[in-house]
Every structure is written in C-alpha cells, then in structure tokens.
Amino acid sequence: MAAGGLNLAQASAVVEARPLASWREVARLPGFDPETIGRLKAGRLEIRTL
C-alpha cells in the first residue's frame, strides 16, 4: 500500500485523473469500490482543489 492506504494502481489513477472535485469522481476510477472509498473517508482523507 502506498501513502493513504492506496495501492500503486489506485495512486496512479488518482494522479492521472487530477484534478478531482468529489468522491463521486473518485468512484469512477478503476479500483475504487464503495468499500475502498468508505475506508478512505473513515481515515479522514479529503478532496480539495487548489
């Protein structure tokens, strides 16, 4: 697992899809099922745009 509890494929998908503005957008990425998103939210991971 990479930082934040993501595996390398998930982390790469997030980087390639940036910027992301919502969890709904994250849910469309490969490897992000409802359980994974719930775990990330429980870990207080936030989605912010700069």
The first five atom37 places (N, CA, C, CB, O) and aatype in JSON, in Angstrom:
{
  "aatype": [12, 0, 0, 7, 7, 10, 2, 10, 0, 5, 0, 15, 0, 19, 19, 6, 0, 1, 14, 10, 0, 15, 17, 1, 6, 19, 0, 1, 10, 14, 7, 13, 3, 14, 6, 16, 9, 7, 1, 10, 11, 0, 7, 1, 10, 6, 9, 1, 16, 10],
  "atom_mask": [
    [1, 1, 1, 1, 1],
    [1, 1, 1, 1, 1],
    [1, 1, 1, 1, 1],
    [1, 1, 1, 0, 1],
    [1, 1, 1, 0, 1],
    [1, 1, 1, 1, 1],
    [1, 1, 1, 1, 1],
    [1, 1, 1, 1, 1],
    [1, 1, 1, 1, 1],
    [1, 1, 1, 1, 1],
    [1, 1, 1, 1, 1],
    [1, 1, 1, 1, 1],
    [1, 1, 1, 1, 1],
    [1, 1, 1, 1, 1],
    [1, 1, 1, 1, 1],
    [1, 1, 1, 1, 1],
    [1, 1, 1, 1, 1],
    [1, 1, 1, 1, 1],
    [1, 1, 1, 1, 1],
    [1, 1, 1, 1, 1],
    [1, 1, 1, 1, 1],
    [1, 1, 1, 1, 1],
    [1, 1, 1, 1, 1],
    [1, 1, 1, 1, 1],
    [1, 1, 1, 1, 1],
    [1, 1, 1, 1, 1],
    [1, 1, 1, 1, 1],
    [1, 1, 1, 1, 1],
    [1, 1, 1, 1, 1],
    [1, 1, 1, 1, 1],
    [1, 1, 1, 0, 1],
    [1, 1, 1, 1, 1],
    [1, 1, 1, 1, 1],
    [1, 1, 1, 1, 1],
    [1, 1, 1, 1, 1],
    [1, 1, 1, 1, 1],
    [1, 1, 1, 1, 1],
    [1, 1, 1, 0, 1],
    [1, 1, 1, 1, 1],
    [1, 1, 1, 1, 1],
    [1, 1, 1, 1, 1],
    [1, 1, 1, 1, 1],
    [1, 1, 1, 0, 1],
    [1, 1, 1, 1, 1],
    [1, 1, 1, 1, 1],
    [1, 1, 1, 1, 1],
    [1, 1, 1, 1, 1],
    [1, 1, 1, 1, 1],
    [1, 1, 1, 1, 1],
    [1, 1, 1, 1, 1]
  ],
  "atom_positions": [
    [[0.84, -1.19, 0.0], [0.0, 0.0, 0.0], [0.88, 1.25, 0.0], [-0.95, 0.0, 1.22], [1.9, 1.32, 0.69]],
    [[0.46, 2.21, -0.77], [1.13, 3.5, -0.81], [0.56, 4.39, 0.3], [0.98, 4.17, -2.2], [-0.28, 3.96, 1.08]],
    [[1.03, 5.61, 0.33], [0.54, 6.56, 1.33], [-0.97, 6.69, 1.23], [1.21, 7.93, 1.14], [-1.54, 6.71, 0.14]],
    [[-1.62, 6.78, 2.37], [-3.06, 6.95, 2.4], [-3.83, 5.66, 2.22], [0.0, 0.0, 0.0], [-5.06, 5.68, 2.13]],
    [[-3.13, 4.54, 2.16], [-3.8, 3.26, 2.03], [-4.16, 2.89, 0.59], [0.0, 0.0, 0.0], [-4.99, 2.01, 0.37]],
    [[-3.55, 3.56, -0.38], [-3.79, 3.24, -1.78], [-2.7, 2.33, -2.3], [-3.88, 4.53, -2.62], [-1.54, 2.43, -1.89]],
    [[-3.07, 1.43, -3.21], [-2.03, 0.66, -3.86], [-1.49, 1.49, -5.03], [-2.57, -0.74, -4.34], [-2.03, 2.56, -5.33]],
    [[-0.45, 1.01, -5.68], [0.2, 1.78, -6.73], [-0.75, 2.08, -7.89], [1.41, 1.02, -7.24], [-0.73, 3.19, -8.43]],
    [[-1.57, 1.12, -8.28], [-2.51, 1.33, -9.38], [-3.54, 2.41, -9.03], [-3.23, 0.02, -9.74], [-3.87, 3.25, -9.87]],
    [[-4.04, 2.38, -7.8], [-5.03, 3.39, -7.37], [-4.38, 4.77, -7.32], [-5.62, 3.02, -5.99], [-4.96, 5.75, -7.78]],
    [[-3.19, 4.85, -6.76], [-2.5, 6.13, -6.67], [-2.24, 6.68, -8.06], [-1.17, 5.98, -5.9], [-2.41, 7.88, -8.29]],
    [[-1.84, 5.84, -9.0], [-1.59, 6.27, -10.37], [-2.88, 6.78, -11.02], [-1.0, 5.13, -11.2], [-2.86, 7.77, -11.74]],
    [[-4.0, 6.08, -10.77], [-5.28, 6.5, -11.33], [-5.67, 7.88, -10.82], [-6.38, 5.48, -10.99], [-6.19, 8.7, -11.58]],
    [[-5.43, 8.14, -9.54], [-5.76, 9.44, -8.96], [-4.89, 10.53, -9.6], [-5.56, 9.43, -7.42], [-5.4, 11.59, -9.97]],
    [[-3.61, 10.27, -9.73], [-2.7, 11.25, -10.32], [-3.11, 11.56, -11.76], [-1.25, 10.75, -10.27], [-3.13, 12.72, -12.16]],
    [[-3.42, 10.54, -12.53], [-3.8, 10.73, -13.93], [-5.12, 11.48, -14.08], [-3.9, 9.39, -14.62], [-5.32, 12.19, -15.06]],
    [[-6.02, 11.33, -13.12], [-7.35, 11.93, -13.22], [-7.43, 13.33, -12.61], [-8.36, 11.05, -12.54], [-8.46, 13.99, -12.74]],
    [[-6.37, 13.79, -11.97], [-6.42, 15.1, -11.33], [-6.77, 16.19, -12.31], [-5.1, 15.42, -10.66], [-6.4, 16.1, -13.48]],
    [[-7.47, 17.22, -11.87], [-7.99, 17.43, -10.53], [-9.33, 16.71, -10.33], [-8.16, 18.93, -10.26], [-10.14, 16.61, -11.25]],
    [[-9.53, 16.23, -9.14], [-10.78, 15.57, -8.75], [-11.49, 16.5, -7.76], [-10.52, 14.15, -8.12], [-10.87, 17.06, -6.86]],
    [[-12.78, 16.65, -7.94], [-13.52, 17.59, -7.1], [-14.49, 16.93, -6.14], [-14.26, 18.55, -7.96], [-15.05, 17.6, -5.27]],
    [[-14.7, 15.61, -6.29], [-15.68, 14.97, -5.42], [-15.38, 13.47, -5.3], [-17.11, 15.19, -5.96], [-14.63, 12.91, -6.1]],
    [[-15.98, 12.86, -4.29], [-15.85, 11.41, -4.12], [-16.53, 10.68, -5.27], [-16.46, 10.97, -2.77], [-16.12, 9.58, -5.64]],
    [[-17.55, 11.29, -5.84], [-18.23, 10.68, -6.99], [-17.26, 10.51, -8.16], [-19.44, 11.55, -7.42], [-17.3, 9.49, -8.86]],
    [[-16.4, 11.48, -8.37], [-15.39, 11.38, -9.42], [-14.38, 10.27, -9.1], [-14.67, 12.72, -9.61], [-13.96, 9.53, -9.99]],
    [[-14.0, 10.17, -7.84], [-13.07, 9.11, -7.42], [-13.71, 7.74, -7.65], [-12.67, 9.28, -5.93], [-13.03, 6.81, -8.08]],
    [[-14.99, 7.62, -7.37], [-15.7, 6.35, -7.51], [-15.69, 5.84, -8.96], [-17.13, 6.49, -7.02], [-15.87, 4.65, -9.19]],
    [[-15.5, 6.72, -9.91], [-15.46, 6.32, -11.32], [-14.1, 5.75, -11.73], [-15.8, 7.51, -12.2], [-13.98, 5.16, -12.8]],
    [[-13.1, 5.92, -10.9], [-11.77, 5.44, -11.23], [-11.66, 3.94, -10.99], [-10.71, 6.19, -10.41], [-12.35, 3.39, -10.13]],
    [[-10.79, 3.26, -11.75], [-10.62, 1.82, -11.53], [-10.03, 1.54, -10.14], [-9.71, 1.22, -12.61], [-9.11, 2.22, -9.7]],
    [[-10.58, 0.54, -9.48], [-10.07, 0.13, -8.18], [-10.67, 0.85, -6.99], [0.0, 0.0, 0.0], [-10.24, 0.63, -5.85]],
    [[-11.66, 1.7, -7.22], [-12.28, 2.45, -6.13], [-13.74, 2.03, -5.97], [-12.18, 3.97, -6.39], [-14.65, 2.68, -6.47]],
    [[-13.92, 0.93, -5.25], [-15.27, 0.45, -4.98], [-15.8, 1.16, -3.73], [-15.29, -1.1, -4.79], [-15.03, 1.85, -3.06]],
    [[-17.07, 1.0, -3.4], [-17.63, 1.69, -2.23], [-16.89, 1.37, -0.93], [-19.09, 1.31, -2.07], [-16.75, 2.25, -0.08]],
    [[-16.42, 0.15, -0.76], [-15.67, -0.21, 0.45], [-14.37, 0.59, 0.56], [-15.37, -1.71, 0.46], [-14.03, 1.1, 1.63]],
    [[-13.66, 0.7, -0.54], [-12.4, 1.45, -0.55], [-12.66, 2.92, -0.25], [-11.69, 1.31, -1.9], [-11.94, 3.53, 0.55]],
    [[-13.66, 3.49, -0.87], [-13.96, 4.9, -0.63], [-14.4, 5.11, 0.81], [-15.06, 5.39, -1.59], [-14.01, 6.1, 1.43]],
    [[-15.19, 4.21, 1.35], [-15.58, 4.3, 2.76], [-14.39, 4.26, 3.69], [0.0, 0.0, 0.0], [-14.34, 5.0, 4.68]],
    [[-13.43, 3.4, 3.4], [-12.22, 3.3, 4.21], [-11.4, 4.59, 4.14], [-11.36, 2.1, 3.76], [-10.88, 5.06, 5.15]],
    [[-11.3, 5.15, 2.96], [-10.56, 6.41, 2.81], [-11.25, 7.55, 3.54], [-10.4, 6.76, 1.32], [-10.6, 8.36, 4.19]],
    [[-12.56, 7.62, 3.43], [-13.31, 8.66, 4.15], [-13.16, 8.49, 5.65], [-14.8, 8.62, 3.75], [-13.01, 9.47, 6.38]],
    [[-13.21, 7.25, 6.12], [-13.07, 6.98, 7.56], [-11.69, 7.41, 8.06], [-13.31, 5.49, 7.86], [-11.53, 7.77, 9.22]],
    [[-10.71, 7.36, 7.17], [-9.36, 7.8, 7.51], [-9.19, 9.3, 7.38], [0.0, 0.0, 0.0], [-8.08, 9.83, 7.47]],
    [[-10.31, 9.98, 7.17], [-10.37, 11.44, 7.1], [-9.63, 12.02, 5.9], [-9.82, 12.03, 8.36], [-9.15, 13.15, 5.95]],
    [[-9.53, 11.23, 4.83], [-8.96, 11.74, 3.6], [-9.94, 12.73, 2.99], [-8.63, 10.59, 2.6], [-11.14, 12.46, 2.94]],
    [[-9.44, 13.86, 2.53], [-10.29, 14.9, 1.97], [-9.94, 15.12, 0.51], [-10.16, 16.2, 2.75], [-8.81, 14.87, 0.09]],
    [[-10.91, 15.58, -0.24], [-10.69, 16.0, -1.6], [-10.77, 17.51, -1.62], [-11.71, 15.36, -2.59], [-11.79, 18.1, -1.27]],
    [[-9.67, 18.13, -2.03], [-9.63, 19.57, -2.08], [-9.05, 20.01, -3.41], [-8.81, 20.15, -0.91], [-8.16, 19.35, -3.95]],
    [[-9.53, 21.09, -3.94], [-8.95, 21.67, -5.14], [-8.19, 22.92, -4.73], [-10.04, 22.0, -6.2], [-8.58, 23.63, -3.8]],
    [[-7.13, 23.16, -5.42], [-6.31, 24.34, -5.1], [-6.58, 25.47, -6.03], [-4.84, 24.0, -5.14], [-5.98, 26.53, -5.91]]
  ]
}
